[in-house]
Amino acid sequence: MLDKYKLIGHSYDLLSKIYSGNAIQSCKISMLREDTIHAGSKILFAGSGQGRDAIRAAELGAHVTLIDISPTMMDTFLELLAKHPDKGQLHIETILGDILKHETFSKYDMVVANFFLTIFEEDRMHTLLDHLIKLCKPQGRIVIGDFCPPKGGIMTKTFQQLYWFSAATVFFAFAGNALHQVYDYQSILEKKNLEISEHQYFAFLGRDLYHAIMAQKL
């Protein structure tokens, strides 16, 4: 199995912290709250990387399944989990493999794809998102945290584009991630007949650069 994150996987959270302050982490956990998760909720995290958001959901009582294709990312998550003071009480299943081969359709109350879909070119992104929607129960929720589409005046939009492509270029070089414009997930989810129930923005350097979206499967 090719591990695209072998070079930068162990430093992923540190790089995120340097690049965004607390904005990326705040974005990842914003939809994981007591009012959206109850004890026993089945939640799938797709490509969760180092998985602090997955641990957050488990702390709230969710039964978490985390799937990642990168051995480096999975090892880093397991090291983090091993240090958790309540690791024995957390319900977390880890699967090292391709999310497209996970076919427990209509099982999950919530499916979370934080900074996951953005690593793929557009056609594959749609294939993966369609698969994630199938894994979600009817009336279940899809949560996506990611870069937000550029908005505002020309200078602000230009800054947002440069900010996005600076990160995208690094991950293209070191992990082979796709280069593309920022995806408009709200529009994409609405076209797939999901209902947007919540939308939050997260600022860094005085600009809204990240957003989290929660959408309900009808």
Coordinates of N, CA and C in Angstrom, one line a residue:
M1 N 0.8 -1.2 0.0 CA 0.0 0.0 0.0 C 0.9 1.3 0.0
L2 N 0.7 2.1 -1.0 CA 1.5 3.3 -1.1 C 1.0 4.3 0.0
D3 N 2.0 4.8 0.8 CA 1.6 5.7 1.9 C 2.1 7.1 1.5
K4 N 1.1 7.9 1.0 CA 1.4 9.2 0.4 C 1.8 10.2 1.6
Y5 N 1.5 9.9 2.8 CA 1.8 10.8 3.9 C 3.0 10.3 4.7
K6 N 3.8 9.4 4.2 CA 4.9 8.9 4.9 C 5.9 10.1 5.3
L7 N 6.1 11.0 4.5 CA 7.0 12.1 4.7 C 6.5 13.2 5.7
I8 N 5.2 13.4 5.6 CA 4.7 14.6 6.5 C 3.6 14.2 7.4
G9 N 3.2 12.9 7.5 CA 2.1 12.4 8.3 C 2.3 12.7 9.8
H10 N 3.5 12.4 10.3 CA 3.8 12.6 11.7 C 3.7 14.1 12.1
S11 N 4.0 15.0 11.2 CA 4.0 16.4 11.5 C 2.8 17.2 11.0
Y12 N 1.7 16.4 10.6 CA 0.6 17.0 10.0 C -0.1 18.0 11.0
D13 N -0.3 17.6 12.2 CA -1.0 18.6 13.1 C -0.1 19.8 13.4
L14 N 1.2 19.6 13.5 CA 2.1 20.7 13.8 C 2.0 21.7 12.6
L15 N 2.1 21.1 11.4 CA 2.0 22.0 10.2 C 0.7 22.7 10.2
S16 N -0.4 22.1 10.5 CA -1.7 22.7 10.6 C -1.7 23.9 11.6
K17 N -1.1 23.7 12.7 CA -1.0 24.7 13.7 C -0.2 25.9 13.3
I18 N 0.9 25.6 12.6 CA 1.7 26.7 12.1 C 1.0 27.5 11.0
Y19 N 0.3 26.8 10.2 CA -0.4 27.4 9.0 C -1.6 28.1 9.3
S20 N -2.4 27.7 10.4 CA -3.7 28.3 10.6 C -3.9 28.7 12.0
G21 N -2.9 28.6 12.9 CA -3.2 28.9 14.3 C -4.1 27.8 14.8
N22 N -5.2 28.1 15.5 CA -6.2 27.1 15.9 C -7.4 27.0 15.0
A23 N -7.3 27.6 13.8 CA -8.5 27.7 13.0 C -8.9 26.3 12.4
I24 N -7.9 25.5 12.0 CA -8.2 24.2 11.4 C -8.8 23.3 12.5
Q25 N -8.2 23.2 13.6 CA -8.7 22.4 14.7 C -10.1 22.8 15.2
S26 N -10.3 24.1 15.3 CA -11.6 24.6 15.7 C -12.7 24.2 14.6
C27 N -12.3 24.3 13.4 CA -13.2 23.9 12.3 C -13.6 22.5 12.4
K28 N -12.6 21.6 12.7 CA -12.8 20.2 12.7 C -13.7 19.7 13.8
I29 N -13.7 20.4 14.9 CA -14.5 19.9 16.0 C -15.8 20.7 16.2
S30 N -16.0 21.8 15.4 CA -17.1 22.7 15.6 C -18.5 22.0 15.6
M31 N -18.7 21.0 14.8 CA -20.0 20.3 14.7 C -20.1 19.1 15.6
L32 N -19.1 18.9 16.4 CA -19.1 17.7 17.3 C -19.4 18.2 18.7
R33 N -20.6 18.3 19.1 CA -21.1 18.9 20.3 C -22.1 18.0 21.0
E34 N -22.5 18.3 22.2 CA -23.5 17.6 22.9 C -24.9 17.6 22.3
D35 N -25.1 18.7 21.5 CA -26.4 18.8 20.9 C -26.5 18.1 19.5
T36 N -25.3 17.6 19.0 CA -25.3 16.9 17.7 C -24.9 15.5 17.9
I37 N -24.4 15.1 19.1 CA -23.9 13.7 19.3 C -24.5 13.3 20.6
H38 N -25.1 12.1 20.7 CA -25.6 11.5 21.9 C -24.8 10.2 22.1
A39 N -24.9 9.7 23.3 CA -24.3 8.4 23.7 C -24.7 7.3 22.7
G40 N -23.8 6.6 22.1 CA -24.1 5.5 21.2 C -24.3 5.9 19.8
S41 N -24.2 7.2 19.5 CA -24.2 7.7 18.1 C -23.1 7.0 17.3
K42 N -23.5 6.5 16.1 CA -22.5 5.8 15.3 C -21.9 6.9 14.3
I43 N -20.6 7.2 14.4 CA -20.0 8.2 13.6 C -18.8 7.7 12.9
L44 N -18.8 8.0 11.6 CA -17.6 7.5 10.7 C -16.8 8.8 10.4
F45 N -15.5 8.6 10.6 CA -14.5 9.6 10.2 C -13.7 9.1 9.0
A46 N -13.9 9.8 7.9 CA -13.2 9.4 6.6 C -11.9 10.2 6.5
G47 N -10.8 9.4 6.4 CA -9.5 10.1 6.2 C -9.2 11.0 7.3
S48 N -9.4 10.6 8.5 CA -9.3 11.6 9.7 C -7.9 11.9 10.1
G49 N -6.9 11.3 9.4 CA -5.5 11.7 9.7 C -5.2 11.4 11.2
Q50 N -4.7 12.4 11.9 CA -4.2 12.2 13.3 C -5.4 12.1 14.2
G51 N -6.6 12.4 13.8 CA -7.8 12.0 14.5 C -8.2 12.7 15.8
R52 N -7.8 13.9 16.0 CA -8.2 14.5 17.3 C -9.7 14.8 17.3
D53 N -10.3 15.0 16.1 CA -11.7 15.2 16.0 C -12.5 13.9 16.3
A54 N -11.9 12.8 15.9 CA -12.6 11.5 16.2 C -12.5 11.2 17.7
I55 N -11.4 11.6 18.4 CA -11.4 11.4 19.8 C -12.4 12.3 20.5
R56 N -12.5 13.5 20.0 CA -13.5 14.4 20.5 C -14.9 13.8 20.5
A57 N -15.3 13.2 19.4 CA -16.6 12.6 19.2 C -16.8 11.4 20.2
A58 N -15.7 10.6 20.4 CA -15.7 9.5 21.3 C -15.9 10.0 22.7
E59 N -15.3 11.1 23.1 CA -15.4 11.6 24.4 C -16.8 12.0 24.7
L60 N -17.6 12.3 23.7 CA -19.0 12.7 23.9 C -19.9 11.5 23.9
G61 N -19.3 10.3 23.8 CA -20.1 9.0 23.9 C -20.4 8.3 22.6
A62 N -19.9 8.9 21.5 CA -20.1 8.3 20.2 C -19.4 7.0 20.1
H63 N -19.9 6.1 19.2 CA -19.2 4.9 18.8 C -18.6 5.3 17.5
V64 N -17.2 5.4 17.5 CA -16.5 6.0 16.3 C -15.9 4.9 15.5
T65 N -16.0 5.1 14.2 CA -15.2 4.3 13.2 C -14.3 5.3 12.5
L66 N -13.0 5.0 12.5 CA -12.1 5.9 11.8 C -11.4 5.1 10.7
I67 N -11.4 5.6 9.5 CA -10.8 4.9 8.3 C -9.8 5.8 7.7
D68 N -8.6 5.3 7.5 CA -7.6 6.1 6.8 C -6.7 5.1 6.0
I69 N -6.3 5.5 4.8 CA -5.5 4.6 4.0 C -4.0 4.7 4.3
S70 N -3.6 5.7 5.0 CA -2.2 6.0 5.3 C -1.7 5.3 6.6
P71 N -0.8 4.4 6.5 CA -0.3 3.7 7.7 C 0.4 4.8 8.7
T72 N 1.0 5.8 8.1 CA 1.7 6.8 8.9 C 0.6 7.6 9.7
M73 N -0.4 8.0 9.1 CA -1.5 8.7 9.8 C -2.1 7.8 10.8
M74 N -2.4 6.6 10.5 CA -3.0 5.7 11.5 C -2.1 5.4 12.7
D75 N -0.9 5.2 12.4 CA 0.1 5.0 13.5 C 0.1 6.2 14.5
T76 N 0.1 7.4 13.8 CA 0.2 8.6 14.6 C -1.1 8.7 15.5
F77 N -2.3 8.4 14.9 CA -3.5 8.4 15.6 C -3.5 7.4 16.8
L78 N -3.0 6.2 16.6 CA -3.0 5.2 17.6 C -2.0 5.6 18.8
E79 N -0.9 6.3 18.4 CA 0.0 6.8 19.4 C -0.7 7.9 20.3
L80 N -1.5 8.8 19.6 CA -2.2 9.8 20.3 C -3.3 9.2 21.2
L81 N -4.0 8.2 20.7 CA -5.1 7.5 21.5 C -4.5 6.8 22.7
A82 N -3.3 6.2 22.5 CA -2.7 5.5 23.6 C -2.4 6.4 24.8
K83 N -2.2 7.7 24.6 CA -1.9 8.6 25.6 C -3.1 9.2 26.3
H84 N -4.3 8.9 25.8 CA -5.5 9.5 26.3 C -5.8 8.9 27.7
P85 N -6.1 9.7 28.7 CA -6.3 9.1 30.0 C -7.5 8.2 30.2
D86 N -8.5 8.4 29.3 CA -9.7 7.5 29.3 C -9.8 6.6 28.1
K87 N -8.7 6.2 27.5 CA -8.7 5.4 26.3 C -9.5 4.1 26.5
G88 N -9.5 3.6 27.7 CA -10.3 2.3 27.9 C -11.8 2.5 27.8
Q89 N -12.3 3.7 28.0 CA -13.7 4.0 27.9 C -14.2 4.5 26.6
L90 N -13.3 4.8 25.7 CA -13.7 5.3 24.4 C -14.0 4.2 23.4
H91 N -15.1 4.4 22.7 CA -15.4 3.4 21.7 C -14.9 3.8 20.3
I92 N -13.8 3.3 19.9 CA -13.2 3.7 18.7 C -12.7 2.4 17.9
E93 N -13.2 2.3 16.7 CA -12.7 1.2 15.8 C -11.9 1.9 14.7
T94 N -10.7 1.3 14.5 CA -9.9 1.9 13.4 C -9.8 0.9 12.3
I95 N -9.8 1.4 11.0 CA -9.7 0.5 9.8 C -8.7 1.2 8.9
L96 N -7.6 0.4 8.6 CA -6.6 0.9 7.7 C -7.0 0.4 6.3
G97 N -7.4 1.3 5.5 CA -7.8 0.9 4.1 C -8.5 1.9 3.4
D98 N -9.0 1.6 2.2 CA -9.7 2.4 1.3 C -11.2 2.6 1.7
I99 N -11.6 3.8 1.9 CA -13.0 4.1 2.3 C -14.0 3.6 1.3
L100 N -13.6 3.5 0.0 CA -14.6 3.0 -1.0 C -14.8 1.5 -0.9
K101 N -14.0 0.8 -0.1 CA -14.2 -0.6 0.1 C -15.0 -0.9 1.4
H102 N -15.4 0.2 2.1 CA -16.2 0.1 3.3 C -17.6 0.3 2.9
E103 N -18.4 -0.8 3.0 CA -19.8 -0.8 2.4 C -20.9 -1.1 3.4
T104 N -20.7 -0.6 4.6 CA -21.8 -0.7 5.5 C -22.8 0.4 5.3
F105 N -23.6 0.3 4.3 CA -24.4 1.4 3.9 C -25.5 1.7 4.9
S106 N -25.9 3.0 5.0 CA -27.0 3.4 5.9 C -26.8 3.0 7.3
K107 N -25.5 3.0 7.8 CA -25.2 2.6 9.1 C -25.0 3.8 10.1
Y108 N -24.5 4.9 9.6 CA -23.9 5.9 10.5 C -24.9 7.1 10.7
D109 N -25.0 7.5 11.9 CA -25.8 8.7 12.2 C -25.1 10.0 11.7
M110 N -23.8 10.0 11.6 CA -23.0 11.1 11.1 C -21.8 10.6 10.4
V111 N -21.5 11.2 9.3 CA -20.3 10.9 8.5 C -19.5 12.2 8.4
V112 N -18.2 12.1 8.9 CA -17.4 13.3 8.9 C -16.2 13.2 7.9
A113 N -16.1 14.3 7.1 CA -15.0 14.3 6.1 C -14.3 15.7 6.3
N114 N -13.4 15.8 7.3 CA -12.7 17.0 7.5 C -11.4 17.0 6.8
F115 N -11.3 18.0 5.9 CA -10.0 18.2 5.1 C -9.6 16.9 4.4
F116 N -10.6 16.2 3.9 CA -10.4 14.9 3.3 C -10.7 15.0 1.8
L117 N -11.9 15.4 1.4 CA -12.3 15.5 0.0 C -11.4 16.4 -0.8
T118 N -10.8 17.4 -0.2 CA -10.1 18.4 -0.9 C -8.8 17.9 -1.4
I119 N -8.3 16.7 -1.0 CA -7.0 16.1 -1.5 C -7.2 15.5 -2.8
F120 N -8.4 15.4 -3.3 CA -8.7 14.6 -4.6 C -9.1 15.6 -5.7
E121 N -8.8 15.1 -6.9 CA -9.4 15.9 -8.1 C -10.9 15.7 -8.1
E122 N -11.5 16.6 -8.9 CA -13.0 16.8 -8.8 C -13.8 15.5 -9.0
D123 N -13.5 14.7 -10.0 CA -14.3 13.5 -10.3 C -14.2 12.5 -9.2
R124 N -13.0 12.3 -8.7 CA -12.9 11.4 -7.5 C -13.5 11.9 -6.3
M125 N -13.4 13.2 -6.1 CA -14.1 13.9 -4.9 C -15.6 13.5 -4.9
H126 N -16.2 13.7 -6.1 CA -17.7 13.4 -6.2 C -17.9 11.9 -5.9
T127 N -17.1 11.0 -6.5 CA -17.2 9.6 -6.2 C -17.2 9.3 -4.7
L128 N -16.2 9.9 -4.1 CA -16.0 9.6 -2.6 C -17.2 10.2 -1.8
L129 N -17.6 11.4 -2.2 CA -18.7 12.0 -1.4 C -20.0 11.2 -1.6
D130 N -20.3 10.8 -2.8 CA -21.5 10.0 -3.1 C -21.4 8.7 -2.2
H131 N -20.2 8.1 -2.1 CA -20.1 6.9 -1.2 C -20.3 7.2 0.2
L132 N -19.8 8.3 0.7 CA -20.0 8.7 2.1 C -21.5 9.0 2.4
I133 N -22.2 9.5 1.4 CA -23.6 9.8 1.6 C -24.4 8.4 1.7
K134 N -24.0 7.4 1.0 CA -24.6 6.1 1.1 C -24.3 5.5 2.4
L135 N -23.2 5.7 3.0 CA -22.9 5.2 4.3 C -23.7 5.8 5.4
C136 N -24.2 7.0 5.2 CA -25.0 7.7 6.2 C -26.5 7.2 6.2
K137 N -27.0 7.1 7.4 CA -28.4 6.7 7.6 C -29.4 7.8 6.9
P138 N -30.6 7.4 6.5 CA -31.6 8.4 6.2 C -31.8 9.3 7.4
Q139 N -31.8 10.6 7.2 CA -31.9 11.6 8.2 C -30.6 11.8 9.0
G140 N -29.6 11.1 8.6 CA -28.3 11.3 9.2 C -27.6 12.5 8.7
R141 N -26.4 12.8 9.2 CA -25.8 14.1 8.9 C -24.4 13.8 8.2
I142 N -24.1 14.7 7.3 CA -22.8 14.7 6.6 C -22.1 16.0 7.1
V143 N -20.9 15.9 7.6 CA -20.2 17.0 8.1 C -18.9 17.2 7.4
I144 N -18.6 18.4 6.8 CA -17.4 18.7 6.1 C -16.8 19.9 6.7
G145 N -15.5 19.8 7.1 CA -14.7 21.0 7.5 C -13.6 21.2 6.5
D146 N -13.4 22.4 5.9 CA -12.4 22.5 4.9 C -12.2 24.0 4.6
F147 N -11.3 24.3 3.6 CA -11.2 25.7 3.2 C -12.5 26.2 2.6
C148 N -12.8 27.5 2.8 CA -14.0 28.0 2.3 C -13.7 28.7 1.0
P149 N -14.7 28.7 0.1 CA -14.5 29.4 -1.2 C -14.2 30.9 -1.0
P150 N -13.3 31.4 -1.9 CA -13.0 32.9 -1.7 C -14.3 33.7 -1.8
K151 N -14.3 34.8 -1.0 CA -15.5 35.7 -1.0 C -14.9 37.1 -0.6
G152 N -15.8 38.1 -0.9 CA -15.4 39.4 -0.6 C -14.9 40.1 -1.8
G153 N -14.1 41.2 -1.6 CA -13.5 42.0 -2.8 C -12.4 41.3 -3.4
I154 N -11.9 41.9 -4.5 CA -10.9 41.3 -5.3 C -9.6 41.0 -4.5
M155 N -9.2 41.9 -3.7 CA -8.0 41.7 -2.9 C -8.1 40.6 -1.9
T156 N -9.3 40.5 -1.2 CA -9.5 39.5 -0.3 C -9.6 38.1 -1.0
K157 N -10.3 38.1 -2.1 CA -10.3 36.8 -2.9 C -9.0 36.4 -3.3
T158 N -8.2 37.3 -3.8 CA -6.8 37.0 -4.2 C -6.0 36.4 -3.1
F159 N -6.1 37.0 -1.9 CA -5.4 36.5 -0.7 C -5.8 35.1 -0.4
Q160 N -7.1 34.9 -0.4 CA -7.6 33.6 -0.1 C -7.2 32.5 -1.1
Q161 N -7.1 32.9 -2.3 CA -6.6 31.9 -3.4 C -5.2 31.6 -3.1
L162 N -4.4 32.6 -2.9 CA -2.9 32.4 -2.6 C -2.7 31.6 -1.4
Y163 N -3.5 31.8 -0.4 CA -3.4 31.1 0.9 C -3.7 29.6 0.6
W164 N -4.7 29.3 -0.1 CA -5.1 27.9 -0.4 C -4.1 27.3 -1.2
F165 N -3.6 27.9 -2.3 CA -2.7 27.3 -3.2 C -1.3 27.1 -2.6
S166 N -0.9 27.9 -1.6 CA 0.3 27.7 -0.9 C 0.3 26.3 -0.2
A167 N -0.8 26.0 0.5 CA -0.9 24.7 1.2 C -1.1 23.6 0.1
A168 N -1.9 23.8 -0.9 CA -2.2 22.8 -1.9 C -0.9 22.4 -2.6
T169 N 0.0 23.4 -2.9 CA 1.2 23.1 -3.6 C 2.2 22.2 -2.7
V170 N 2.2 22.5 -1.4 CA 3.1 21.7 -0.5 C 2.6 20.3 -0.5
F171 N 1.3 20.1 -0.4 CA 0.8 18.7 -0.3 C 0.8 18.0 -1.6
F172 N 0.8 18.8 -2.7 CA 1.0 18.2 -4.0 C 2.4 17.7 -4.2
A173 N 3.4 18.5 -3.7 CA 4.8 18.1 -3.8 C 5.2 16.9 -2.9
F174 N 4.6 16.9 -1.7 CA 5.1 15.9 -0.7 C 4.2 14.7 -0.6
A175 N 2.9 14.8 -1.0 CA 1.9 13.7 -0.9 C 1.2 13.4 -2.2
G176 N 1.4 14.2 -3.2 CA 0.7 13.9 -4.5 C -0.7 14.3 -4.5
N177 N -1.2 15.2 -3.6 CA -2.6 15.6 -3.6 C -2.9 16.4 -4.8
A178 N -4.2 16.4 -5.2 CA -4.6 17.1 -6.4 C -4.5 18.7 -6.2
L179 N -4.3 19.4 -7.3 CA -4.3 20.8 -7.3 C -5.6 21.2 -8.0
H180 N -6.4 22.1 -7.4 CA -7.7 22.5 -8.0 C -8.1 23.7 -7.2
Q181 N -9.2 24.4 -7.7 CA -9.8 25.5 -7.0 C -10.5 24.9 -5.8
V182 N -10.7 25.8 -4.8 CA -11.4 25.4 -3.6 C -12.8 25.0 -3.9
Y183 N -13.2 23.8 -3.4 CA -14.6 23.3 -3.7 C -15.6 24.0 -2.9
D184 N -16.8 24.3 -3.5 CA -17.9 24.9 -2.9 C -18.8 23.8 -2.4
Y185 N -18.5 23.3 -1.2 CA -19.2 22.1 -0.7 C -20.7 22.4 -0.4
Q186 N -21.1 23.6 0.0 CA -22.5 23.9 0.2 C -23.3 23.7 -1.1
S187 N -22.8 24.2 -2.2 CA -23.5 24.1 -3.5 C -23.5 22.6 -3.9
I188 N -22.4 21.9 -3.7 CA -22.2 20.5 -4.1 C -23.2 19.6 -3.3
L189 N -23.3 19.9 -2.0 CA -24.2 19.1 -1.1 C -25.7 19.4 -1.5
E190 N -26.0 20.6 -1.7 CA -27.4 20.9 -2.1 C -27.8 20.3 -3.4
K191 N -26.8 20.2 -4.4 CA -27.1 19.5 -5.7 C -27.3 18.0 -5.5
K192 N -26.8 17.5 -4.4 CA -26.9 16.1 -4.1 C -28.1 15.8 -3.2
N193 N -29.0 16.8 -3.1 CA -30.3 16.8 -2.4 C -30.1 16.6 -0.9
L194 N -29.1 17.2 -0.3 CA -28.9 17.3 1.1 C -29.3 18.7 1.6
E195 N -29.8 18.7 2.8 CA -30.3 20.0 3.3 C -29.3 20.6 4.3
I196 N -28.8 21.8 4.0 CA -27.8 22.4 4.9 C -28.5 22.8 6.2
S197 N -28.0 22.3 7.3 CA -28.6 22.6 8.6 C -27.7 23.6 9.4
E198 N -26.4 23.7 9.1 CA -25.6 24.6 9.9 C -24.3 24.9 9.1
H199 N -23.8 26.1 9.2 CA -22.6 26.6 8.5 C -21.9 27.5 9.4
Q200 N -20.6 27.2 9.6 CA -19.8 28.1 10.5 C -18.5 28.5 9.7
Y201 N -18.0 29.7 10.0 CA -16.7 30.2 9.4 C -15.7 30.4 10.5
F202 N -14.4 30.2 10.1 CA -13.3 30.3 11.0 C -12.2 31.2 10.4
A203 N -11.8 32.2 11.1 CA -10.9 33.2 10.6 C -9.5 33.0 11.0
F204 N -8.6 33.4 10.1 CA -7.2 33.4 10.4 C -6.6 34.6 9.7
L205 N -5.7 35.3 10.3 CA -5.1 36.5 9.7 C -6.2 37.6 9.3
G206 N -7.3 37.6 10.1 CA -8.4 38.5 9.9 C -9.3 38.2 8.7
R207 N -9.3 37.0 8.2 CA -10.1 36.7 7.1 C -10.8 35.3 7.3
D208 N -12.0 35.1 6.8 CA -12.6 33.8 6.9 C -12.0 32.8 5.9
L209 N -11.2 31.9 6.4 CA -10.5 31.0 5.5 C -10.9 29.6 5.5
Y210 N -11.7 29.2 6.6 CA -12.2 27.8 6.7 C -13.7 27.9 7.0
H211 N -14.3 26.8 6.7 CA -15.7 26.7 7.1 C -16.1 25.2 7.4
A212 N -17.1 25.0 8.2 CA -17.6 23.7 8.6 C -19.1 23.7 8.2
I213 N -19.5 22.7 7.5 CA -20.9 22.5 7.0 C -21.5 21.2 7.6
M214 N -22.7 21.3 8.1 CA -23.5 20.1 8.4 C -24.7 20.1 7.5
A215 N -24.9 18.9 6.9 CA -26.0 18.7 6.0 C -26.7 17.5 6.4
Q216 N -28.0 17.5 6.2 CA -28.9 16.3 6.5 C -29.3 15.5 5.3
K217 N -29.1 14.2 5.4 CA -29.5 13.3 4.3 C -31.1 13.2 4.4
L218 N -31.8 13.4 3.3 CA -33.2 13.3 3.4 C -33.7 11.9 3.1

